[in-house]
PDB file of C-alpha atoms in Angstrom:
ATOM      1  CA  UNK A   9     -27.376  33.533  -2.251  1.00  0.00           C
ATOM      2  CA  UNK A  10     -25.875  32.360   1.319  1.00  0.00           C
ATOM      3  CA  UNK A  11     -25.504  28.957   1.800  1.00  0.00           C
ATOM      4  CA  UNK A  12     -25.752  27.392   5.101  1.00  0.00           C
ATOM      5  CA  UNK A  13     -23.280  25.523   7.073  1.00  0.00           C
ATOM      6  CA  UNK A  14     -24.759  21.963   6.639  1.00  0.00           C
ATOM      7  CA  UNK A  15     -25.152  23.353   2.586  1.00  0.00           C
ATOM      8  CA  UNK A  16     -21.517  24.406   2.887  1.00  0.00           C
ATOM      9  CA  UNK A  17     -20.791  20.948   4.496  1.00  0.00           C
ATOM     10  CA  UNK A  18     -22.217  18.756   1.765  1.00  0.00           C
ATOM     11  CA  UNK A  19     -20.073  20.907  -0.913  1.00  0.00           C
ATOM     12  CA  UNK A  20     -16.907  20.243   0.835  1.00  0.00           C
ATOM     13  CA  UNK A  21     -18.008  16.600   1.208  1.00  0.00           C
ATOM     14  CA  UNK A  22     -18.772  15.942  -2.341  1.00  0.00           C
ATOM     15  CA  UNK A  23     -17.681  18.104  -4.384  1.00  0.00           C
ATOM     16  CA  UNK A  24     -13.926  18.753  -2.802  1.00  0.00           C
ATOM     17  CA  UNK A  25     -13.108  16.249  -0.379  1.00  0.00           C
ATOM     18  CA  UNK A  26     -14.014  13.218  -2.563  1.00  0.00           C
ATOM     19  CA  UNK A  27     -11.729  14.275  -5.370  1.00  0.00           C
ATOM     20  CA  UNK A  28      -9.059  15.213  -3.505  1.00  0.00           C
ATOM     21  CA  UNK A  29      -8.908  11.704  -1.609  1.00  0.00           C
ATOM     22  CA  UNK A  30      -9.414   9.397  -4.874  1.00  0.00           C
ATOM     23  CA  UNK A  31      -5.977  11.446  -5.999  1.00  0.00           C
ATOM     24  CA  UNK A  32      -4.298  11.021  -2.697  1.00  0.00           C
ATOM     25  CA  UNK A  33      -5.113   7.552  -2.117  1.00  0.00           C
ATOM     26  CA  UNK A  34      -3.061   6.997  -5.970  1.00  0.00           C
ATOM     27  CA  UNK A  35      -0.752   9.518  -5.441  1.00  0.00           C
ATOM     28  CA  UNK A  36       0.022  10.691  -1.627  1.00  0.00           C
ATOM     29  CA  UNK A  37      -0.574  14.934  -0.994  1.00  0.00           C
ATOM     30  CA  UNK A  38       2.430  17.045  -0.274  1.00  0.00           C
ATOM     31  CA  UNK A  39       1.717  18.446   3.283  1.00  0.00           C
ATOM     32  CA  UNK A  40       1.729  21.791   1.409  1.00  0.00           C
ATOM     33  CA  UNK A  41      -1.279  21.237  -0.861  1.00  0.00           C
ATOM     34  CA  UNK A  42      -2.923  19.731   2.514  1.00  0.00           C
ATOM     35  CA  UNK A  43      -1.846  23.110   4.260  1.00  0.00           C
ATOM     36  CA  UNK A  44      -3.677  24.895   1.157  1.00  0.00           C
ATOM     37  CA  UNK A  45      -6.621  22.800   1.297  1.00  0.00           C
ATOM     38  CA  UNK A  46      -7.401  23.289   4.593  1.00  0.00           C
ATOM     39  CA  UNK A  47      -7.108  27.358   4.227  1.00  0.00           C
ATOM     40  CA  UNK A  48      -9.988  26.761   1.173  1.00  0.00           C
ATOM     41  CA  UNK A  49     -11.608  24.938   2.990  1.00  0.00           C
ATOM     42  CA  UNK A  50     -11.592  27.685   6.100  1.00  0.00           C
ATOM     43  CA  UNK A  51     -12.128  30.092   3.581  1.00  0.00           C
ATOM     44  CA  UNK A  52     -15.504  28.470   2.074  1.00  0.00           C
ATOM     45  CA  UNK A  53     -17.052  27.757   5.749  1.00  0.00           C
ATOM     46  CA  UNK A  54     -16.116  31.237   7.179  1.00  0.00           C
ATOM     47  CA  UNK A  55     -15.876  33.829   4.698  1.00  0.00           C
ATOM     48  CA  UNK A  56     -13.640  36.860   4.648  1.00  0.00           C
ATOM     49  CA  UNK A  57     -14.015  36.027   8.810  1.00  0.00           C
ATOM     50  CA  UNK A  58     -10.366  34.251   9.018  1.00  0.00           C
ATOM     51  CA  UNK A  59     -11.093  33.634  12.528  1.00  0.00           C
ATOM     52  CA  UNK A  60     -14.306  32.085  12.582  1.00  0.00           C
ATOM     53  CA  UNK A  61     -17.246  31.340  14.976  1.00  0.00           C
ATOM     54  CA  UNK A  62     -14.933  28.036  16.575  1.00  0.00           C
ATOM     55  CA  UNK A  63     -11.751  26.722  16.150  1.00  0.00           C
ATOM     56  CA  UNK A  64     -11.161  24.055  13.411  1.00  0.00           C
ATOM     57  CA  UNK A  65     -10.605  21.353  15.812  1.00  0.00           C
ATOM     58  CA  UNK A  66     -14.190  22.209  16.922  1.00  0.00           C
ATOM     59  CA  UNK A  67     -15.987  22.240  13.621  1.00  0.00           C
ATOM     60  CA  UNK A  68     -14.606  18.621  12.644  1.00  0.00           C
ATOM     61  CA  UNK A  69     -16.378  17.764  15.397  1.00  0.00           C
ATOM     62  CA  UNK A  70     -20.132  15.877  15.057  1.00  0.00           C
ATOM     63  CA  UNK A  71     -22.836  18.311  15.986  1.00  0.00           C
ATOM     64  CA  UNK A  72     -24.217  15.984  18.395  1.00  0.00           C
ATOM     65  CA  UNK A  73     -20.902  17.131  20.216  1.00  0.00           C
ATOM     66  CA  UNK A  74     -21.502  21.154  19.272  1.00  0.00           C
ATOM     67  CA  UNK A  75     -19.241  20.404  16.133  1.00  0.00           C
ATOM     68  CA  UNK A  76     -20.509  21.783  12.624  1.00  0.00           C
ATOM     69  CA  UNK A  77     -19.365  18.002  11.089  1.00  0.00           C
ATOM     70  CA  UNK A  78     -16.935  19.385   8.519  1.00  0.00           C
ATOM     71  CA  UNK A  79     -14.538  17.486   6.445  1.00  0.00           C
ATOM     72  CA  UNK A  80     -11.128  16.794   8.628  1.00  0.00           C
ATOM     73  CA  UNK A  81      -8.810  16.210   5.631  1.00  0.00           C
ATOM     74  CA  UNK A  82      -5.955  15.154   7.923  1.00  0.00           C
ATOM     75  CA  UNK A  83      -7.746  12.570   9.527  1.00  0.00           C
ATOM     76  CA  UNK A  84      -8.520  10.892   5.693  1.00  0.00           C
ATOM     77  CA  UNK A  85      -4.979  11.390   4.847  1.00  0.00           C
ATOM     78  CA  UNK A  86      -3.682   9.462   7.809  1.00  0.00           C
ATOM     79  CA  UNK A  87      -6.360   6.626   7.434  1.00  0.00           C
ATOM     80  CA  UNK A  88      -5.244   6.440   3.477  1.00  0.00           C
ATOM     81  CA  UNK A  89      -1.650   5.852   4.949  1.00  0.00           C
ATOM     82  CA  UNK A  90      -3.009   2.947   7.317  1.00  0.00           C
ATOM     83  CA  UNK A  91      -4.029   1.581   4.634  1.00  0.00           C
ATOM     84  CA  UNK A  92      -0.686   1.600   2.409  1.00  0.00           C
ATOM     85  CA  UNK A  93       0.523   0.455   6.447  1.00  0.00           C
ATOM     86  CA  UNK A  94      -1.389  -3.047   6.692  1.00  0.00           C
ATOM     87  CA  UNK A  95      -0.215  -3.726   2.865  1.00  0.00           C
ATOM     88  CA  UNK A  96       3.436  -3.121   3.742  1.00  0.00           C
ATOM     89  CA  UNK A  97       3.738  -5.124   6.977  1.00  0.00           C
ATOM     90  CA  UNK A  98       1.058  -8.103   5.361  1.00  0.00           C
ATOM     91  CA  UNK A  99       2.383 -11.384   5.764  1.00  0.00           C
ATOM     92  CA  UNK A 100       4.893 -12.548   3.720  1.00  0.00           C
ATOM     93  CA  UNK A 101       2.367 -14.575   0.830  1.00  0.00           C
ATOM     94  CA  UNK A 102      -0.074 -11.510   0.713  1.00  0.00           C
ATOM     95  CA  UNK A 103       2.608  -8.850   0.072  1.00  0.00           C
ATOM     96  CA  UNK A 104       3.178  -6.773  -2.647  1.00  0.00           C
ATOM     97  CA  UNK A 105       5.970  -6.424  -4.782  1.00  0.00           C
ATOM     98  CA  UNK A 106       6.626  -2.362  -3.890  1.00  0.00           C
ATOM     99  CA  UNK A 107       6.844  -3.622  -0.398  1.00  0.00           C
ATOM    100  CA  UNK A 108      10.013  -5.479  -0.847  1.00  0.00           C
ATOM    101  CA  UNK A 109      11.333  -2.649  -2.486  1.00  0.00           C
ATOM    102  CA  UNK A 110      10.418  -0.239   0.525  1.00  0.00           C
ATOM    103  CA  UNK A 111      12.463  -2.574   2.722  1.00  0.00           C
ATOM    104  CA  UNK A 112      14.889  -2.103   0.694  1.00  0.00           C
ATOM    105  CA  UNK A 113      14.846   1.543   0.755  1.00  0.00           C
ATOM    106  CA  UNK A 114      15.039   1.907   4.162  1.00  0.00           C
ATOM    107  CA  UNK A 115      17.452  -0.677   4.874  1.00  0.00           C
ATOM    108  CA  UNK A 116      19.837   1.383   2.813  1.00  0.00           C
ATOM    109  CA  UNK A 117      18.641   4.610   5.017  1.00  0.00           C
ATOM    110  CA  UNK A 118      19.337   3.806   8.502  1.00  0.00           C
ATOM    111  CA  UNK A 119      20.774   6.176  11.121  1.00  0.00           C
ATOM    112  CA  UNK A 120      24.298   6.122  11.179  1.00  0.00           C
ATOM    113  CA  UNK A 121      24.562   5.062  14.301  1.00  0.00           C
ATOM    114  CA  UNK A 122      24.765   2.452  15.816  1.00  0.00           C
ATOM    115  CA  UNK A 123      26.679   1.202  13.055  1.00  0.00           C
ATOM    116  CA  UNK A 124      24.642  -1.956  11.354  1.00  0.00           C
ATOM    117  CA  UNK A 125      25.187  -4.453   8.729  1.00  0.00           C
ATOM    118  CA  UNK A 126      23.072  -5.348   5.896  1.00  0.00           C
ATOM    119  CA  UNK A 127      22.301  -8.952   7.590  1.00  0.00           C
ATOM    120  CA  UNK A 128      21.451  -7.211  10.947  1.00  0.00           C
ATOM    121  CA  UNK A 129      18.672  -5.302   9.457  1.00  0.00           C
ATOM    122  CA  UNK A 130      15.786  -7.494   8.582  1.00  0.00           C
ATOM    123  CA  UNK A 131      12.350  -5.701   9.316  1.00  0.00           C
ATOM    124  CA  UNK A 132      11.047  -2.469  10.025  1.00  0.00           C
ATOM    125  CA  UNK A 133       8.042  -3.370  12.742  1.00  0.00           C
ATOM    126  CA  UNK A 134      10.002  -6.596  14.150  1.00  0.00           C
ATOM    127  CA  UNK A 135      13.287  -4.223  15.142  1.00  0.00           C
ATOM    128  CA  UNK A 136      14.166  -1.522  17.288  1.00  0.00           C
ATOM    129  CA  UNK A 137      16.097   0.418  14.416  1.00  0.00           C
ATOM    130  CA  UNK A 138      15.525   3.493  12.741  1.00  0.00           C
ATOM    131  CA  UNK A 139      15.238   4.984   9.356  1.00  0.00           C
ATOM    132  CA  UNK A 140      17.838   7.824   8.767  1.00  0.00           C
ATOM    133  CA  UNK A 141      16.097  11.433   8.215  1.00  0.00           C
ATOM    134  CA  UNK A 142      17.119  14.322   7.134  1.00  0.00           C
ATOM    135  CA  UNK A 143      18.667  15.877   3.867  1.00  0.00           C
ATOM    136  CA  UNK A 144      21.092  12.730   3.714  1.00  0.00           C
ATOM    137  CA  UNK A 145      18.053  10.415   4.003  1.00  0.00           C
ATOM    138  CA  UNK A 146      16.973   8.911   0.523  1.00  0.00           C
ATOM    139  CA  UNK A 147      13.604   8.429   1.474  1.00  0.00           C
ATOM    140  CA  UNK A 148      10.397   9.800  -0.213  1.00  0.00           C
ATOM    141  CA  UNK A 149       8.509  12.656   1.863  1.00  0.00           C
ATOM    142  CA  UNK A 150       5.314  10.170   1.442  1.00  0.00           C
ATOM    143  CA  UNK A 151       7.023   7.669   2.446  1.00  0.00           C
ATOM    144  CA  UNK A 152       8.564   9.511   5.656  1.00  0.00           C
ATOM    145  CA  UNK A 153       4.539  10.658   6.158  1.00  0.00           C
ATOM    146  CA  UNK A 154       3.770   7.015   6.236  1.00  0.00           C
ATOM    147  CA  UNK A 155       6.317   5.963   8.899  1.00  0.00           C
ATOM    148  CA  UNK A 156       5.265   8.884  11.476  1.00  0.00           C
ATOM    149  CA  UNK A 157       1.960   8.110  11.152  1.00  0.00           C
ATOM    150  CA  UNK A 158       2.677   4.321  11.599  1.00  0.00           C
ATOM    151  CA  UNK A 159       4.839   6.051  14.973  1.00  0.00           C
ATOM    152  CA  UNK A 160       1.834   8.236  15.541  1.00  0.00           C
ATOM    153  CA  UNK A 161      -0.428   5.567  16.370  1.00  0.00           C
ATOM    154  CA  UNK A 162       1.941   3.157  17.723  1.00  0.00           C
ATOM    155  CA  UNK A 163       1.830   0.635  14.998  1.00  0.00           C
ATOM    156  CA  UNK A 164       3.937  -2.465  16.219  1.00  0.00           C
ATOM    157  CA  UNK A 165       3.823  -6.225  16.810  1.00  0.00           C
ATOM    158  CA  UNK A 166       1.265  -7.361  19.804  1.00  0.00           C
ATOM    159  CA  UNK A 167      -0.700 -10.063  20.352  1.00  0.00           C
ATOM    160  CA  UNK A 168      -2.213 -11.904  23.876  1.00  0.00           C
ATOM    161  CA  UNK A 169       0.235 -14.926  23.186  1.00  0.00           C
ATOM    162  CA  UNK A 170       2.550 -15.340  20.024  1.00  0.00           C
ATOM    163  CA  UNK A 171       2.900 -19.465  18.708  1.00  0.00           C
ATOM    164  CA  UNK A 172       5.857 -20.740  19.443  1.00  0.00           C
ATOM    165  CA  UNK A 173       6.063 -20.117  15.072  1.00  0.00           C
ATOM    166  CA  UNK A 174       5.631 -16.550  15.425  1.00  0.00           C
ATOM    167  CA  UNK A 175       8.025 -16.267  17.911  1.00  0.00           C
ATOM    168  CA  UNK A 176      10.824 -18.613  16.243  1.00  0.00           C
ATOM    169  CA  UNK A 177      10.385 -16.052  13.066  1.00  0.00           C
ATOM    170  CA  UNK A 178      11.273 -13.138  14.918  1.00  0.00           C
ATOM    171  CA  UNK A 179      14.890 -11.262  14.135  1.00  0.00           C
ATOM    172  CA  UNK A 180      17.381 -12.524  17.270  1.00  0.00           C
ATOM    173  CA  UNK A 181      18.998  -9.021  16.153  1.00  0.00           C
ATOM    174  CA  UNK A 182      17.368  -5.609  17.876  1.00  0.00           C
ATOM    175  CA  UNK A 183      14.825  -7.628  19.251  1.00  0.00           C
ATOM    176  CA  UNK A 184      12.341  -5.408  20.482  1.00  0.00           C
ATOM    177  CA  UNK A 185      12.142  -7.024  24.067  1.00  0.00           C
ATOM    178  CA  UNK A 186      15.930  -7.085  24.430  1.00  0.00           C
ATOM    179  CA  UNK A 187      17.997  -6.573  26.510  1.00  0.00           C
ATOM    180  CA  UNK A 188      19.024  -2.728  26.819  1.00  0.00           C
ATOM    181  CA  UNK A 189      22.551  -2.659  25.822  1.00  0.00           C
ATOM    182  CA  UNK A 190      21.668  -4.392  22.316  1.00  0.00           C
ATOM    183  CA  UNK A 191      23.343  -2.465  20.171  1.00  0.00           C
ATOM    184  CA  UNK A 192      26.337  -3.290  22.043  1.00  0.00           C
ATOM    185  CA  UNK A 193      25.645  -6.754  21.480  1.00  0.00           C
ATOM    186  CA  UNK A 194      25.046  -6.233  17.737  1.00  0.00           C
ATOM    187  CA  UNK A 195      28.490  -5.459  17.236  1.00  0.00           C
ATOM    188  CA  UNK A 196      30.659  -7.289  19.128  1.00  0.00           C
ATOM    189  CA  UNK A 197      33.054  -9.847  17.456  1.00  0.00           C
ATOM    190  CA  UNK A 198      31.146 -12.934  18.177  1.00  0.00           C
ATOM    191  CA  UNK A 199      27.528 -11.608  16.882  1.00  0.00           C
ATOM    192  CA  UNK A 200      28.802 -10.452  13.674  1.00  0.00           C
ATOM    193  CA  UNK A 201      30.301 -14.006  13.508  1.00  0.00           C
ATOM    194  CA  UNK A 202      27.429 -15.988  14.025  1.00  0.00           C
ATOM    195  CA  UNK A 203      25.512 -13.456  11.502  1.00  0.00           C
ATOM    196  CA  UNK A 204      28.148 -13.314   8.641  1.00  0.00           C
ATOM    197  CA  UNK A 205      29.296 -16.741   8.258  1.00  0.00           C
ATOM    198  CA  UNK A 206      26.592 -18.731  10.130  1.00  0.00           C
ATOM    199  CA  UNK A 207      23.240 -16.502   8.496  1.00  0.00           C
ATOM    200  CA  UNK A 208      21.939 -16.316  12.397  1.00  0.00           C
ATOM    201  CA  UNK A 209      18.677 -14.124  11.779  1.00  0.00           C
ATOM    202  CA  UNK A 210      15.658 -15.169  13.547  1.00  0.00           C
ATOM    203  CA  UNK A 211      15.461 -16.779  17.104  1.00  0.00           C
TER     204      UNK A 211
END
């Protein structure tokens, strides 16, 4: 019995694919159990043929386009993670609890330089610092995922106008249309002043 592609296609669709998103959407996938599931998946479509007739990034393709219409698991993953994305930066009455405690995490996980303080840091998306990375970095590898696919697709703050609300709410501190030498700013004697012991936050 040789199935076709499109009968090969439906398999991975609903029998694999399905399953394996339902789990990630709950519980993230390691990049190496993606790795491995894209070899099955290469090995079910193509055989013992490790080459194959196309290249992957041709058979994820529609056929209208001379694709064969195939799964593309990354592409799921990374919409799963926009998902967890919009939840995180939701306004402030629609978010949930775990994303308090993410803001948390990374505030405690920024690169060590510049040097910040705990008031300076206020959001993620509404700032121009970074998380820390690396062994040092106490941040998840899902979590990590998350934030370069947020970079990935250039997730940030934009709008045709912002109210004069929107704009009063955002941080004063790493603005992200400041001026260039902003970090210099940050610390001098006189900002850490009117943070510290006059709570200076938001413009």
């Amino acid at each position: 019995m040789h199935l076709s592609f499109q009968g090969k296609e439906l398999i991975l669709k609903a029998l694999v694919q399905s399953r394996a998103i339902f789990l990630a959407t709950v519980n993230g996938m390691p990049k190496s159990v993606e790795q491995r599931m894209l070899k099955l998946y290469q090995k079910l479509l193509w055989g013992e043929d490790k080459a194959g007739l196309m290249t992957w990034g041709k058979a994820i393709n529609k056929k209208d386009i001379g694709g064969l219409n195939v799964p593309d698991i990354r592409s799921r993953l990374e919409a799963i993670e926009l998902t967890w994305i919009k939840r995180w930066l939701a306004p402030k009455e629609e978010r949930p609890a775990w994303a308090y405690v993410l803001d948390s995490i990374l505030f405690a996980n920024v690169r060590p330089s510049p040097k910040l303080d705990r008031q300076t840091k206020i959001s993620w998306i509404f700032q121009t610092w970074h998380e820390a990375k690396g062994p040092q970095a106490k941040i998840s590898p899902q979590v990590q995922y998350m934030l370069e696919v947020a970079r990935k697709y250039n997730i940030t703050v934009q709008a045709p106008k912002f109210s004069l609300e929107t704009k009063e709410r955002m941080p004063i501190w790493l603005h992200p249309l400041g001026i260039t030498n902003n970090n210099y700013i940050v610390n001098k004697k006189a900002a850490k002043c009117l943070r510290i012991d006059h709570d200076v936050r938001t413009i």
